[in-house]
PDB file of C-alpha atoms in Angstrom:
ATOM      1  CA  ASP A   1     153.849 181.214  12.135  1.00 70.00           C
ATOM      2  CA  GLN A   2     151.575 184.225  11.885  1.00 80.00           C
ATOM      3  CA  GLN A   3     153.639 187.387  12.046  1.00 91.00           C
ATOM      4  CA  VAL A   4     150.545 189.597  12.232  1.00 95.00           C
ATOM      5  CA  LYS A   5     147.790 188.551  14.587  1.00 95.00           C
ATOM      6  CA  GLN A   6     144.305 189.838  15.175  1.00 96.00           C
ATOM      7  CA  ASN A   7     143.169 187.871  18.185  1.00 93.00           C
ATOM      8  CA  SER A   8     139.563 189.028  18.220  1.00 95.00           C
ATOM      9  CA  PRO A   9     137.560 187.448  15.385  1.00 94.00           C
ATOM     10  CA  SER A  10     134.585 189.679  16.087  1.00 96.00           C
ATOM     11  CA  LEU A  11     133.537 192.823  17.909  1.00 97.00           C
ATOM     12  CA  SER A  12     130.101 194.332  18.485  1.00 98.00           C
ATOM     13  CA  VAL A  13     129.558 197.945  19.575  1.00 98.00           C
ATOM     14  CA  GLN A  14     126.650 200.359  19.818  1.00 98.00           C
ATOM     15  CA  GLU A  15     126.270 203.170  17.323  1.00 98.00           C
ATOM     16  CA  GLY A  16     127.957 206.332  18.582  1.00 97.00           C
ATOM     17  CA  ARG A  17     130.393 204.490  20.843  1.00 98.00           C
ATOM     18  CA  ILE A  18     134.092 203.840  20.242  1.00 98.00           C
ATOM     19  CA  SER A  19     135.291 200.741  18.372  1.00 98.00           C
ATOM     20  CA  ILE A  20     138.820 199.547  19.169  1.00 98.00           C
ATOM     21  CA  LEU A  21     140.376 196.912  16.943  1.00 98.00           C
ATOM     22  CA  ASN A  22     143.703 195.424  17.952  1.00 98.00           C
ATOM     23  CA  CYS A  23     146.626 193.927  16.082  1.00 98.00           C
ATOM     24  CA  ASP A  24     149.917 192.397  17.277  1.00 97.00           C
ATOM     25  CA  TYR A  25     153.014 191.654  15.244  1.00 97.00           C
ATOM     26  CA  THR A  26     156.239 189.775  15.817  1.00 96.00           C
ATOM     27  CA  ASN A  27     158.608 190.992  13.080  1.00 92.00           C
ATOM     28  CA  SER A  28     160.553 194.080  14.154  1.00 91.00           C
ATOM     29  CA  MET A  29     161.558 194.675  10.507  1.00 90.00           C
ATOM     30  CA  PHE A  30     158.049 195.821   9.578  1.00 92.00           C
ATOM     31  CA  ASP A  31     158.276 199.514   8.723  1.00 90.00           C
ATOM     32  CA  TYR A  32     154.731 200.445   7.798  1.00 91.00           C
ATOM     33  CA  PHE A  33     151.301 199.343   8.937  1.00 95.00           C
ATOM     34  CA  LEU A  34     147.944 199.619   7.237  1.00 94.00           C
ATOM     35  CA  TRP A  35     144.312 198.937   8.008  1.00 96.00           C
ATOM     36  CA  TYR A  36     141.914 197.696   5.345  1.00 96.00           C
ATOM     37  CA  LYS A  37     138.149 197.449   5.478  1.00 97.00           C
ATOM     38  CA  LYS A  38     136.245 194.748   3.618  1.00 95.00           C
ATOM     39  CA  TYR A  39     132.547 194.487   2.842  1.00 95.00           C
ATOM     40  CA  PRO A  40     131.037 191.167   1.659  1.00 92.00           C
ATOM     41  CA  ALA A  41     131.586 190.373  -2.031  1.00 89.00           C
ATOM     42  CA  GLU A  42     134.028 193.265  -2.406  1.00 93.00           C
ATOM     43  CA  GLY A  43     137.781 193.603  -2.285  1.00 94.00           C
ATOM     44  CA  PRO A  44     139.501 195.176   0.736  1.00 94.00           C
ATOM     45  CA  THR A  45     139.786 198.949   0.630  1.00 94.00           C
ATOM     46  CA  PHE A  46     142.523 200.991   2.252  1.00 93.00           C
ATOM     47  CA  LEU A  47     141.488 202.846   5.380  1.00 96.00           C
ATOM     48  CA  ILE A  48     144.481 204.346   7.196  1.00 95.00           C
ATOM     49  CA  SER A  49     148.200 203.715   7.658  1.00 94.00           C
ATOM     50  CA  ILE A  50     151.065 204.566   9.990  1.00 95.00           C
ATOM     51  CA  SER A  51     154.812 204.585   9.607  1.00 93.00           C
ATOM     52  CA  SER A  52     156.911 202.815  12.209  1.00 93.00           C
ATOM     53  CA  ILE A  53     158.536 206.133  13.118  1.00 94.00           C
ATOM     54  CA  LYS A  54     155.216 207.538  14.347  1.00 95.00           C
ATOM     55  CA  ASP A  55     152.947 206.533  17.209  1.00 96.00           C
ATOM     56  CA  LYS A  56     149.660 208.011  16.020  1.00 97.00           C
ATOM     57  CA  ASN A  57     147.895 208.884  12.801  1.00 97.00           C
ATOM     58  CA  GLU A  58     144.442 210.377  12.607  1.00 97.00           C
ATOM     59  CA  ASP A  59     142.006 210.711   9.701  1.00 96.00           C
ATOM     60  CA  GLY A  60     138.548 211.909  10.592  1.00 97.00           C
ATOM     61  CA  ARG A  61     136.814 209.328  12.769  1.00 98.00           C
ATOM     62  CA  PHE A  62     139.710 206.882  12.392  1.00 98.00           C
ATOM     63  CA  THR A  63     142.897 206.905  14.466  1.00 98.00           C
ATOM     64  CA  VAL A  64     145.654 204.331  14.429  1.00 98.00           C
ATOM     65  CA  PHE A  65     148.027 204.005  17.385  1.00 98.00           C
ATOM     66  CA  LEU A  66     151.360 202.196  17.234  1.00 98.00           C
ATOM     67  CA  ASN A  67     153.266 200.929  20.278  1.00 97.00           C
ATOM     68  CA  LYS A  68     156.580 199.672  18.893  1.00 96.00           C
ATOM     69  CA  SER A  69     157.929 198.404  22.183  1.00 96.00           C
ATOM     70  CA  ALA A  70     154.863 196.199  22.608  1.00 97.00           C
ATOM     71  CA  LYS A  71     154.642 195.424  18.861  1.00 97.00           C
ATOM     72  CA  HIS A  72     151.006 196.398  19.015  1.00 98.00           C
ATOM     73  CA  LEU A  73     148.759 198.643  16.995  1.00 97.00           C
ATOM     74  CA  SER A  74     145.139 199.554  17.338  1.00 98.00           C
ATOM     75  CA  LEU A  75     142.475 201.207  15.227  1.00 98.00           C
ATOM     76  CA  HIS A  76     139.999 203.484  16.973  1.00 98.00           C
ATOM     77  CA  ILE A  77     136.744 204.448  15.299  1.00 98.00           C
ATOM     78  CA  VAL A  78     134.768 207.160  17.021  1.00 97.00           C
ATOM     79  CA  PRO A  79     131.889 207.622  16.808  1.00 98.00           C
ATOM     80  CA  SER A  80     131.055 204.235  15.312  1.00 98.00           C
ATOM     81  CA  GLN A  81     128.362 204.134  12.647  1.00 98.00           C
ATOM     82  CA  PRO A  82     126.326 201.215  11.253  1.00 97.00           C
ATOM     83  CA  GLY A  83     128.102 201.682   7.894  1.00 97.00           C
ATOM     84  CA  ASP A  84     131.366 200.803   9.633  1.00 98.00           C
ATOM     85  CA  SER A  85     130.154 197.205   9.975  1.00 98.00           C
ATOM     86  CA  ALA A  86     132.709 195.207   7.986  1.00 97.00           C
ATOM     87  CA  VAL A  87     135.767 193.005   8.372  1.00 97.00           C
ATOM     88  CA  TYR A  88     138.921 194.946   9.242  1.00 98.00           C
ATOM     89  CA  PHE A  89     142.352 193.635   8.320  1.00 97.00           C
ATOM     90  CA  CYS A  90     145.597 194.810   9.809  1.00 97.00           C
ATOM     91  CA  ALA A  91     148.602 194.584   7.452  1.00 94.00           C
ATOM     92  CA  ALA A  92     152.332 195.162   7.815  1.00 93.00           C
ATOM     93  CA  ASN A  93     154.961 195.945   5.218  1.00 89.00           C
ATOM     94  CA  ASN A  94     158.287 194.129   5.147  1.00 82.00           C
ATOM     95  CA  PRO A  95     160.635 196.475   3.279  1.00 79.00           C
ATOM     96  CA  GLY A  96     162.780 193.637   2.009  1.00 71.00           C
ATOM     97  CA  ARG A  97     159.944 191.700   0.392  1.00 68.00           C
ATOM     98  CA  ARG A  98     157.701 194.243  -1.370  1.00 71.00           C
ATOM     99  CA  ALA A  99     154.743 192.459   0.117  1.00 78.00           C
ATOM    100  CA  LEU A 100     152.190 192.935   2.857  1.00 87.00           C
ATOM    101  CA  THR A 101     151.564 190.451   5.653  1.00 90.00           C
ATOM    102  CA  PHE A 102     147.929 190.433   6.735  1.00 93.00           C
ATOM    103  CA  GLY A 103     146.223 189.502   9.956  1.00 95.00           C
ATOM    104  CA  SER A 104     143.217 187.197   9.961  1.00 94.00           C
ATOM    105  CA  GLY A 105     140.697 190.022  10.311  1.00 96.00           C
ATOM    106  CA  THR A 106     138.152 191.231  12.876  1.00 97.00           C
ATOM    107  CA  ARG A 107     134.480 191.415  12.002  1.00 97.00           C
ATOM    108  CA  LEU A 108     133.008 194.623  13.432  1.00 98.00           C
ATOM    109  CA  GLN A 109     129.273 194.958  13.870  1.00 98.00           C
ATOM    110  CA  VAL A 110     127.888 198.354  14.852  1.00 98.00           C
ATOM    111  CA  GLN A 111     124.411 198.059  16.296  1.00 96.00           C
ATOM    112  CA  PRO A 112     121.974 200.933  15.548  1.00 93.00           C
TER     113      PRO A 112
ATOM    114  CA  ASN B   1     138.362 204.033 -15.333  1.00 59.00           C
ATOM    115  CA  ALA B   2     137.539 200.549 -14.048  1.00 72.00           C
ATOM    116  CA  GLY B   3     140.499 200.112 -11.664  1.00 91.00           C
ATOM    117  CA  VAL B   4     141.262 196.432 -11.039  1.00 95.00           C
ATOM    118  CA  THR B   5     138.939 193.988 -12.823  1.00 96.00           C
ATOM    119  CA  GLN B   6     138.845 190.300 -11.977  1.00 97.00           C
ATOM    120  CA  THR B   7     137.061 187.616 -13.961  1.00 97.00           C
ATOM    121  CA  PRO B   8     135.249 185.372 -13.393  1.00 97.00           C
ATOM    122  CA  LYS B   9     133.493 186.300 -10.139  1.00 96.00           C
ATOM    123  CA  PHE B  10     132.672 182.662  -9.337  1.00 97.00           C
ATOM    124  CA  GLN B  11     134.064 179.356 -10.583  1.00 97.00           C
ATOM    125  CA  VAL B  12     133.566 175.697  -9.687  1.00 97.00           C
ATOM    126  CA  LEU B  13     136.206 173.211 -10.776  1.00 97.00           C
ATOM    127  CA  LYS B  14     136.671 169.499 -10.408  1.00 97.00           C
ATOM    128  CA  THR B  15     139.924 168.205  -8.940  1.00 98.00           C
ATOM    129  CA  GLY B  16     142.591 168.046 -11.625  1.00 97.00           C
ATOM    130  CA  GLN B  17     141.032 170.640 -13.933  1.00 97.00           C
ATOM    131  CA  SER B  18     142.967 173.705 -14.965  1.00 96.00           C
ATOM    132  CA  MET B  19     141.861 177.279 -15.281  1.00 96.00           C
ATOM    133  CA  THR B  20     143.104 180.855 -15.447  1.00 98.00           C
ATOM    134  CA  LEU B  21     141.921 183.655 -13.207  1.00 98.00           C
ATOM    135  CA  GLN B  22     142.103 186.956 -15.042  1.00 98.00           C
ATOM    136  CA  CYS B  23     143.205 190.300 -13.628  1.00 98.00           C
ATOM    137  CA  ALA B  24     143.299 193.497 -15.639  1.00 97.00           C
ATOM    138  CA  GLN B  25     144.046 197.054 -14.550  1.00 96.00           C
ATOM    139  CA  ASP B  26     143.771 200.337 -16.393  1.00 93.00           C
ATOM    140  CA  MET B  27     145.743 202.503 -13.955  1.00 90.00           C
ATOM    141  CA  ASN B  28     149.188 201.850 -15.479  1.00 90.00           C
ATOM    142  CA  HIS B  29     150.413 200.387 -12.188  1.00 91.00           C
ATOM    143  CA  GLU B  30     153.678 198.501 -12.424  1.00 90.00           C
ATOM    144  CA  TYR B  31     153.170 196.353  -9.313  1.00 91.00           C
ATOM    145  CA  MET B  32     150.512 193.629  -9.437  1.00 94.00           C
ATOM    146  CA  SER B  33     149.926 190.742  -7.070  1.00 95.00           C
ATOM    147  CA  TRP B  34     147.649 187.834  -6.230  1.00 97.00           C
ATOM    148  CA  TYR B  35     146.378 187.044  -2.732  1.00 96.00           C
ATOM    149  CA  ARG B  36     144.123 184.319  -1.459  1.00 97.00           C
ATOM    150  CA  GLN B  37     141.772 184.764   1.469  1.00 95.00           C
ATOM    151  CA  ASP B  38     140.863 181.820   3.676  1.00 93.00           C
ATOM    152  CA  PRO B  39     138.840 181.816   6.923  1.00 86.00           C
ATOM    153  CA  GLY B  40     141.041 182.480   9.935  1.00 82.00           C
ATOM    154  CA  MET B  41     144.099 183.042   7.747  1.00 85.00           C
ATOM    155  CA  GLY B  42     143.715 186.569   6.428  1.00 87.00           C
ATOM    156  CA  LEU B  43     145.099 187.302   2.984  1.00 93.00           C
ATOM    157  CA  ARG B  44     148.232 185.478   1.850  1.00 94.00           C
ATOM    158  CA  LEU B  45     150.426 186.500  -1.061  1.00 93.00           C
ATOM    159  CA  ILE B  46     150.685 183.944  -3.892  1.00 96.00           C
ATOM    160  CA  HIS B  47     152.771 185.698  -6.578  1.00 96.00           C
ATOM    161  CA  TYR B  48     153.631 189.246  -7.493  1.00 94.00           C
ATOM    162  CA  SER B  49     155.127 191.233 -10.344  1.00 94.00           C
ATOM    163  CA  VAL B  50     157.004 194.533 -10.287  1.00 90.00           C
ATOM    164  CA  GLY B  51     156.653 195.066 -14.019  1.00 91.00           C
ATOM    165  CA  ALA B  52     156.126 193.395 -17.397  1.00 93.00           C
ATOM    166  CA  GLY B  53     158.337 190.339 -17.764  1.00 94.00           C
ATOM    167  CA  ILE B  54     159.147 190.132 -14.030  1.00 94.00           C
ATOM    168  CA  THR B  55     157.420 187.844 -11.542  1.00 95.00           C
ATOM    169  CA  ASP B  56     158.300 186.456  -8.136  1.00 93.00           C
ATOM    170  CA  GLN B  57     156.894 184.073  -5.575  1.00 94.00           C
ATOM    171  CA  GLY B  58     155.013 185.105  -2.496  1.00 91.00           C
ATOM    172  CA  GLU B  59     154.157 183.215   0.649  1.00 90.00           C
ATOM    173  CA  VAL B  60     152.029 180.406  -0.879  1.00 94.00           C
ATOM    174  CA  PRO B  61     153.073 179.927  -4.544  1.00 96.00           C
ATOM    175  CA  ASN B  62     152.771 176.140  -4.889  1.00 96.00           C
ATOM    176  CA  GLY B  63     150.164 175.024  -7.421  1.00 96.00           C
ATOM    177  CA  TYR B  64     149.990 178.413  -9.142  1.00 98.00           C
ATOM    178  CA  ASN B  65     151.732 179.919 -12.146  1.00 97.00           C
ATOM    179  CA  VAL B  66     151.806 183.531 -13.304  1.00 97.00           C
ATOM    180  CA  SER B  67     153.146 185.511 -16.224  1.00 96.00           C
ATOM    181  CA  ARG B  68     153.265 189.233 -16.973  1.00 97.00           C
ATOM    182  CA  SER B  69     153.501 189.967 -20.667  1.00 96.00           C
ATOM    183  CA  THR B  70     151.831 193.385 -20.452  1.00 96.00           C
ATOM    184  CA  THR B  71     151.512 196.088 -17.799  1.00 94.00           C
ATOM    185  CA  GLU B  72     147.731 195.705 -17.821  1.00 96.00           C
ATOM    186  CA  ASP B  73     147.268 191.965 -17.275  1.00 97.00           C
ATOM    187  CA  PHE B  74     148.440 189.508 -14.630  1.00 98.00           C
ATOM    188  CA  PRO B  75     146.699 186.116 -15.025  1.00 98.00           C
ATOM    189  CA  LEU B  76     146.912 183.415 -12.359  1.00 98.00           C
ATOM    190  CA  ARG B  77     146.945 179.820 -13.616  1.00 98.00           C
ATOM    191  CA  LEU B  78     145.953 176.705 -11.726  1.00 97.00           C
ATOM    192  CA  LEU B  79     147.432 173.801 -13.666  1.00 92.00           C
ATOM    193  CA  SER B  80     145.752 170.978 -11.717  1.00 97.00           C
ATOM    194  CA  ALA B  81     143.184 172.215  -9.220  1.00 97.00           C
ATOM    195  CA  ALA B  82     143.018 170.696  -5.742  1.00 97.00           C
ATOM    196  CA  PRO B  83     140.363 171.083  -3.013  1.00 97.00           C
ATOM    197  CA  SER B  84     142.963 172.970  -0.926  1.00 96.00           C
ATOM    198  CA  GLN B  85     142.799 175.731  -3.540  1.00 97.00           C
ATOM    199  CA  THR B  86     139.180 176.472  -2.689  1.00 97.00           C
ATOM    200  CA  SER B  87     139.418 180.110  -1.672  1.00 97.00           C
ATOM    201  CA  VAL B  88     138.642 183.686  -2.601  1.00 97.00           C
ATOM    202  CA  TYR B  89     141.342 185.151  -4.817  1.00 98.00           C
ATOM    203  CA  PHE B  90     142.158 188.843  -4.953  1.00 97.00           C
ATOM    204  CA  CYS B  91     144.299 190.703  -7.430  1.00 97.00           C
ATOM    205  CA  ALA B  92     145.898 193.905  -6.162  1.00 94.00           C
ATOM    206  CA  THR B  93     148.032 196.684  -7.602  1.00 93.00           C
ATOM    207  CA  ILE B  94     150.104 199.530  -6.192  1.00 86.00           C
ATOM    208  CA  SER B  95     150.363 202.965  -7.733  1.00 77.00           C
ATOM    209  CA  PRO B  96     153.932 203.898  -8.619  1.00 69.00           C
ATOM    210  CA  GLY B  97     156.170 206.657  -7.404  1.00 62.00           C
ATOM    211  CA  LYS B  98     155.048 206.889  -3.796  1.00 61.00           C
ATOM    212  CA  THR B  99     156.650 204.941  -0.999  1.00 64.00           C
ATOM    213  CA  ASN B 100     154.220 202.736   0.891  1.00 70.00           C
ATOM    214  CA  SER B 101     151.287 203.377  -1.414  1.00 77.00           C
ATOM    215  CA  PRO B 102     148.365 201.164  -0.406  1.00 81.00           C
ATOM    216  CA  LEU B 103     147.209 198.170  -2.410  1.00 87.00           C
ATOM    217  CA  HIS B 104     144.186 198.595  -4.710  1.00 90.00           C
ATOM    218  CA  PHE B 105     142.172 195.377  -4.753  1.00 94.00           C
ATOM    219  CA  GLY B 106     139.782 193.890  -7.277  1.00 96.00           C
ATOM    220  CA  ASN B 107     136.475 192.438  -6.111  1.00 95.00           C
ATOM    221  CA  GLY B 108     137.727 188.880  -6.019  1.00 96.00           C
ATOM    222  CA  THR B 109     137.086 185.492  -7.626  1.00 97.00           C
ATOM    223  CA  ARG B 110     135.437 182.843  -5.471  1.00 97.00           C
ATOM    224  CA  LEU B 111     136.790 179.433  -6.489  1.00 97.00           C
ATOM    225  CA  THR B 112     135.429 176.093  -5.330  1.00 97.00           C
ATOM    226  CA  VAL B 113     137.274 172.877  -6.162  1.00 97.00           C
ATOM    227  CA  THR B 114     135.299 169.679  -5.644  1.00 97.00           C
TER     228      THR B 114
END
């Protein structure tokens, strides 16, 4: 039973355009959401986060939107750059467990 | 300042062999954890520790043991390796004192069990 789902295994966009990565969750107890970026042969690195009491958080080219009623969050990257090509993981924090639940990841390829 | 260091980077084991995956951090982080990454499954928590002498199970703890005798080290032991434990293993820490601090990951150990 996957509590955090990333239904798109891969996404390809042109350089300069917007990339939108989606994530759905089922557990209403999650109180904090994070996005991680992973390059091959490296560990995931933190990208951006959002608290469940907010609906938007922006950091440079990266914006995360949270729709609590739909249990859906999305990561927008604009403009997309070839260096953004990586696997992106959505993660959610369960306050009672001191642990993150990760989605299965979306591989983003930005074409020059 | 090396951050989170995992050794070895690659390992091949035969079924039934034992080994220890090492994780060391020099950031004085109290919280340390082990995740495994499998295709289509994302990262799943194996065990975690909130400080020296304290460990707890995560989502997929079976077949793995951990101990935390120092703040710096959090080794993961496979007592009798099985092909189902073929995976990429990541150690991760959290910096203290700030609610919802993000995880800092090591670069992983790729384990193959034949």
